[in-house]
C-alpha cells in the first residue's frame, strides 16, 4: 500500500475540507491510501496548545519517513502559510539532512476568505521548503476543465478554496480530488 501524507493546518475547517477532498482523490487510485494529519496550534507565547479531542492526529516525523508523497495545506495568512504549519516545517532539519523526502512527489492546497487574499503566494510559500527537501512539486494541469471555468478556488499551483460562507464549491472539490489522484498516481509510478 502506498501511503500519501495529507498534512494540513486548519483554523476554521475550510482547509480541512480541502484535505478531505484531496484524500478522496488519493483513494481513487488502487493500492494508495491517504493518511490525514494536522499540526498543533500555537498560542500567543509561541507555545503549542493541547492536542485536539477530535479530528485528525498530529503529524510525526515518522509520517514523513514512511510516506510515498505529501499534500501540504494551509489557510492564507497575509499571503503566506500559517505559523503552526511553518513551525512544523522548521522542525524538519533532520529529514532535510538525511534526505528523507528527496524524490517524493508533493502537492499544495490552501483556503482564503477573499478573492485576492494571497492564495497563489501562499501555495508558493509552502512550495519553497519542499524544493529544499528535494521533493517533486506537482500542480494542477490545464487539462482539468474546471481550471478554465472556475470562479471560485483552484490554481495551477494547487487546489484552493475561496470561502464565501457556503462550503466548498463543486469546482473546488473536483480540482482537489484531481490533484489528490495525480499525486497518488505519480507516487505509485515513482515507487515502481
mmCIF file of C-alpha atoms in Angstrom:
data_model
loop_
_atom_site.group_PDB
_atom_site.id
_atom_site.type_symbol
_atom_site.label_atom_id
_atom_site.label_comp_id
_atom_site.label_asym_id
_atom_site.label_seq_id
_atom_site.Cartn_x
_atom_site.Cartn_y
_atom_site.Cartn_z
ATOM 1 C CA UNK A 1 0.000 0.000 0.000
ATOM 2 C CA UNK A 2 1.326 3.443 -0.964
ATOM 3 C CA UNK A 3 0.726 5.932 1.854
ATOM 4 C CA UNK A 4 0.276 9.560 0.859
ATOM 5 C CA UNK A 5 0.508 12.039 3.725
ATOM 6 C CA UNK A 6 -2.117 14.803 3.635
ATOM 7 C CA UNK A 7 -0.720 17.300 6.130
ATOM 8 C CA UNK A 8 -2.590 20.494 6.909
ATOM 9 C CA UNK A 9 -3.368 23.213 9.404
ATOM 10 C CA UNK A 10 -6.966 24.447 9.579
ATOM 11 C CA UNK A 11 -8.307 27.064 11.965
ATOM 12 C CA UNK A 12 -11.943 27.214 10.875
ATOM 13 C CA UNK A 13 -12.316 23.933 8.962
ATOM 14 C CA UNK A 14 -12.065 25.096 5.340
ATOM 15 C CA UNK A 15 -8.548 23.785 4.751
ATOM 16 C CA UNK A 16 -9.587 20.549 6.475
ATOM 17 C CA UNK A 17 -12.459 20.204 3.974
ATOM 18 C CA UNK A 18 -9.968 20.550 1.097
ATOM 19 C CA UNK A 19 -7.729 17.947 2.752
ATOM 20 C CA UNK A 20 -10.658 15.527 2.791
ATOM 21 C CA UNK A 21 -11.273 16.073 -0.940
ATOM 22 C CA UNK A 22 -7.606 15.511 -1.744
ATOM 23 C CA UNK A 23 -7.760 12.304 0.310
ATOM 24 C CA UNK A 24 -10.776 11.177 -1.747
ATOM 25 C CA UNK A 25 -8.744 11.682 -4.923
ATOM 26 C CA UNK A 26 -5.808 9.736 -3.485
ATOM 27 C CA UNK A 27 -8.031 6.817 -2.571
ATOM 28 C CA UNK A 28 -9.398 6.618 -6.136
ATOM 29 C CA UNK A 29 -6.019 5.125 -7.094
ATOM 30 C CA UNK A 30 -5.555 1.396 -6.489
ATOM 31 C CA UNK A 31 -3.105 0.487 -3.714
ATOM 32 C CA UNK A 32 -2.961 4.070 -2.421
ATOM 33 C CA UNK A 33 -4.179 5.359 0.926
ATOM 34 C CA UNK A 34 -4.451 8.861 2.335
ATOM 35 C CA UNK A 35 -3.010 9.473 5.793
ATOM 36 C CA UNK A 36 -4.589 12.654 7.205
ATOM 37 C CA UNK A 37 -2.544 14.569 9.755
ATOM 38 C CA UNK A 38 -2.576 18.058 11.235
ATOM 39 C CA UNK A 39 -0.276 20.248 13.312
ATOM 40 C CA UNK A 40 -0.924 21.799 16.720
ATOM 41 C CA UNK A 41 -1.994 25.402 17.067
ATOM 42 C CA UNK A 42 0.381 27.873 18.684
ATOM 43 C CA UNK A 43 -0.702 30.316 21.386
ATOM 44 C CA UNK A 44 0.363 33.971 21.768
ATOM 45 C CA UNK A 45 3.547 32.954 23.600
ATOM 46 C CA UNK A 46 4.613 30.724 20.711
ATOM 47 C CA UNK A 47 3.873 27.512 22.606
ATOM 48 C CA UNK A 48 1.986 24.531 21.217
ATOM 49 C CA UNK A 49 -1.515 24.034 22.535
ATOM 50 C CA UNK A 50 -3.069 20.827 23.806
ATOM 51 C CA UNK A 51 -3.905 18.062 21.309
ATOM 52 C CA UNK A 52 -7.394 18.095 19.789
ATOM 53 C CA UNK A 53 -10.009 15.833 21.316
ATOM 54 C CA UNK A 54 -11.429 15.049 17.888
ATOM 55 C CA UNK A 55 -10.232 15.319 14.335
ATOM 56 C CA UNK A 56 -7.075 14.072 12.701
ATOM 57 C CA UNK A 57 -3.966 13.139 14.717
ATOM 58 C CA UNK A 58 -0.938 15.358 14.888
ATOM 59 C CA UNK A 59 1.805 14.653 12.381
ATOM 60 C CA UNK A 60 5.022 12.958 13.475
ATOM 61 C CA UNK A 61 8.449 12.916 11.914
ATOM 62 C CA UNK A 62 7.814 9.202 11.269
ATOM 63 C CA UNK A 63 4.897 10.140 8.997
ATOM 64 C CA UNK A 64 7.372 11.968 6.739
ATOM 65 C CA UNK A 65 9.717 8.975 6.767
ATOM 66 C CA UNK A 66 7.097 6.454 5.693
ATOM 67 C CA UNK A 67 5.029 8.431 3.194
ATOM 68 C CA UNK A 68 5.397 7.991 -0.574
ATOM 69 C CA UNK A 69 4.110 11.505 -1.252
ATOM 70 C CA UNK A 70 2.887 14.620 0.509
ATOM 71 C CA UNK A 71 -0.033 17.023 0.097
ATOM 72 C CA UNK A 72 0.598 20.129 2.215
ATOM 73 C CA UNK A 73 -2.160 22.605 3.085
ATOM 74 C CA UNK A 74 -2.608 25.839 4.986
ATOM 75 C CA UNK A 75 -5.046 28.722 5.192
ATOM 76 C CA UNK A 76 -3.804 32.025 3.785
ATOM 77 C CA UNK A 77 -2.122 34.277 6.332
ATOM 78 C CA UNK A 78 -1.208 37.569 4.676
ATOM 79 C CA UNK A 79 -0.133 35.750 1.511
ATOM 80 C CA UNK A 80 1.862 33.181 3.448
ATOM 81 C CA UNK A 81 1.349 29.827 5.174
ATOM 82 C CA UNK A 82 0.041 29.823 8.744
ATOM 83 C CA UNK A 83 2.571 29.885 11.597
ATOM 84 C CA UNK A 84 1.664 26.441 13.054
ATOM 85 C CA UNK A 85 2.456 24.727 9.743
ATOM 86 C CA UNK A 86 5.643 26.770 9.292
ATOM 87 C CA UNK A 87 6.621 25.856 12.848
ATOM 88 C CA UNK A 88 6.376 22.158 11.978
ATOM 89 C CA UNK A 89 8.254 22.557 8.688
ATOM 90 C CA UNK A 90 11.006 24.403 10.536
ATOM 91 C CA UNK A 91 11.415 21.299 12.736
ATOM 92 C CA UNK A 92 12.279 19.030 9.776
ATOM 93 C CA UNK A 93 16.018 19.764 9.566
ATOM 94 C CA UNK A 94 16.869 16.146 10.432
ATOM 95 C CA UNK A 95 14.760 14.945 7.482
ATOM 96 C CA UNK A 96 16.428 17.533 5.253
ATOM 97 C CA UNK A 97 19.917 16.392 6.330
ATOM 98 C CA UNK A 98 19.089 12.703 5.841
ATOM 99 C CA UNK A 99 17.285 13.236 2.530
ATOM 100 C CA UNK A 100 14.058 11.623 3.738
ATOM 101 C CA UNK A 101 11.847 13.452 1.233
ATOM 102 C CA UNK A 102 14.175 13.567 -1.782
ATOM 103 C CA UNK A 103 12.419 12.387 -4.933
ATOM 104 C CA UNK A 104 8.966 12.090 -3.355
ATOM 105 C CA UNK A 105 6.095 13.946 -5.084
ATOM 106 C CA UNK A 106 4.275 16.772 -3.321
ATOM 107 C CA UNK A 107 1.265 18.985 -3.934
ATOM 108 C CA UNK A 108 -0.213 22.015 -2.194
ATOM 109 C CA UNK A 109 -3.586 23.399 -1.143
ATOM 110 C CA UNK A 110 -4.930 26.500 0.597
ATOM 111 C CA UNK A 111 -8.037 28.434 1.587
ATOM 112 C CA UNK A 112 -8.753 32.156 1.879
ATOM 113 C CA UNK A 113 -11.729 34.332 2.732
ATOM 114 C CA UNK A 114 -11.226 36.882 -0.033
ATOM 115 C CA UNK A 115 -10.742 36.700 -3.795
ATOM 116 C CA UNK A 116 -7.364 38.430 -3.702
ATOM 117 C CA UNK A 117 -6.277 37.140 -0.313
ATOM 118 C CA UNK A 118 -2.975 35.651 -1.499
ATOM 119 C CA UNK A 119 -3.801 32.065 -2.457
ATOM 120 C CA UNK A 120 -1.052 31.743 -5.068
ATOM 121 C CA UNK A 121 1.657 33.304 -2.888
ATOM 122 C CA UNK A 122 0.629 31.044 -0.020
ATOM 123 C CA UNK A 123 0.975 27.996 -2.276
ATOM 124 C CA UNK A 124 4.386 29.282 -3.384
ATOM 125 C CA UNK A 125 5.458 29.869 0.240
ATOM 126 C CA UNK A 126 4.702 26.220 1.011
ATOM 127 C CA UNK A 127 6.466 25.102 -2.156
ATOM 128 C CA UNK A 128 9.849 26.593 -1.215
ATOM 129 C CA UNK A 129 10.726 24.302 1.725
ATOM 130 C CA UNK A 130 9.567 21.286 -0.275
ATOM 131 C CA UNK A 131 12.002 22.192 -3.045
ATOM 132 C CA UNK A 132 14.752 22.470 -0.426
ATOM 133 C CA UNK A 133 13.813 18.960 0.704
ATOM 134 C CA UNK A 134 14.280 17.725 -2.878
ATOM 135 C CA UNK A 135 10.622 16.935 -3.451
ATOM 136 C CA UNK A 136 8.977 16.882 -6.879
ATOM 137 C CA UNK A 137 6.235 19.531 -6.761
ATOM 138 C CA UNK A 138 3.074 18.859 -8.779
ATOM 139 C CA UNK A 139 0.398 21.353 -9.721
ATOM 140 C CA UNK A 140 -2.943 21.101 -11.462
ATOM 141 C CA UNK A 141 -2.592 20.994 -15.259
ATOM 142 C CA UNK A 142 -4.954 22.929 -17.510
ATOM 143 C CA UNK A 143 -6.206 19.595 -18.863
ATOM 144 C CA UNK A 144 -8.565 19.768 -15.849
ATOM 145 C CA UNK A 145 -11.633 21.515 -17.355
ATOM 146 C CA UNK A 146 -12.688 23.251 -14.115
ATOM 147 C CA UNK A 147 -9.416 25.179 -14.064
ATOM 148 C CA UNK A 148 -10.642 27.056 -17.145
ATOM 149 C CA UNK A 149 -14.087 27.901 -15.811
ATOM 150 C CA UNK A 150 -13.953 28.170 -12.015
ATOM 151 C CA UNK A 151 -14.991 31.443 -10.448
ATOM 152 C CA UNK A 152 -14.064 30.100 -7.040
ATOM 153 C CA UNK A 153 -10.824 28.408 -5.958
ATOM 154 C CA UNK A 154 -8.340 26.418 -7.964
ATOM 155 C CA UNK A 155 -4.986 27.377 -9.475
ATOM 156 C CA UNK A 156 -2.267 25.632 -11.476
ATOM 157 C CA UNK A 157 -0.106 25.879 -8.313
ATOM 158 C CA UNK A 158 -2.516 23.715 -6.317
ATOM 159 C CA UNK A 159 -6.025 23.263 -5.009
ATOM 160 C CA UNK A 160 -7.664 26.182 -3.276
ATOM 161 C CA UNK A 161 -10.911 27.334 -1.738
ATOM 162 C CA UNK A 162 -12.472 30.775 -1.702
ATOM 163 C CA UNK A 163 -14.589 30.886 1.444
ATOM 164 C CA UNK A 164 -17.848 32.606 0.560
ATOM 165 C CA UNK A 165 -19.642 31.069 3.533
ATOM 166 C CA UNK A 166 -21.278 28.157 1.696
ATOM 167 C CA UNK A 167 -18.607 25.457 1.991
ATOM 168 C CA UNK A 168 -16.564 24.068 -0.876
ATOM 169 C CA UNK A 169 -17.849 24.742 -4.375
ATOM 170 C CA UNK A 170 -18.175 21.749 -6.730
ATOM 171 C CA UNK A 171 -15.285 23.072 -8.887
ATOM 172 C CA UNK A 172 -13.044 23.278 -5.814
ATOM 173 C CA UNK A 173 -13.916 19.720 -4.775
ATOM 174 C CA UNK A 174 -13.307 18.403 -8.275
ATOM 175 C CA UNK A 175 -9.928 20.129 -8.599
ATOM 176 C CA UNK A 176 -8.834 18.977 -5.133
ATOM 177 C CA UNK A 177 -9.758 15.378 -5.963
ATOM 178 C CA UNK A 178 -7.954 15.632 -9.304
ATOM 179 C CA UNK A 179 -4.836 16.882 -7.526
ATOM 180 C CA UNK A 180 -5.012 14.059 -4.975
ATOM 181 C CA UNK A 181 -5.429 11.499 -7.737
ATOM 182 C CA UNK A 182 -2.492 12.949 -9.705
ATOM 183 C CA UNK A 183 -0.314 12.920 -6.589
ATOM 184 C CA UNK A 184 -1.174 9.270 -5.833
ATOM 185 C CA UNK A 185 -0.640 8.148 -9.434
ATOM 186 C CA UNK A 186 2.752 9.865 -9.509
ATOM 187 C CA UNK A 187 3.814 8.434 -6.135
ATOM 188 C CA UNK A 188 2.803 4.956 -7.286
ATOM 189 C CA UNK A 189 4.779 5.254 -10.535
ATOM 190 C CA UNK A 190 7.850 6.548 -8.731
ATOM 191 C CA UNK A 191 7.698 3.674 -6.236
ATOM 192 C CA UNK A 192 7.745 1.016 -9.008
#
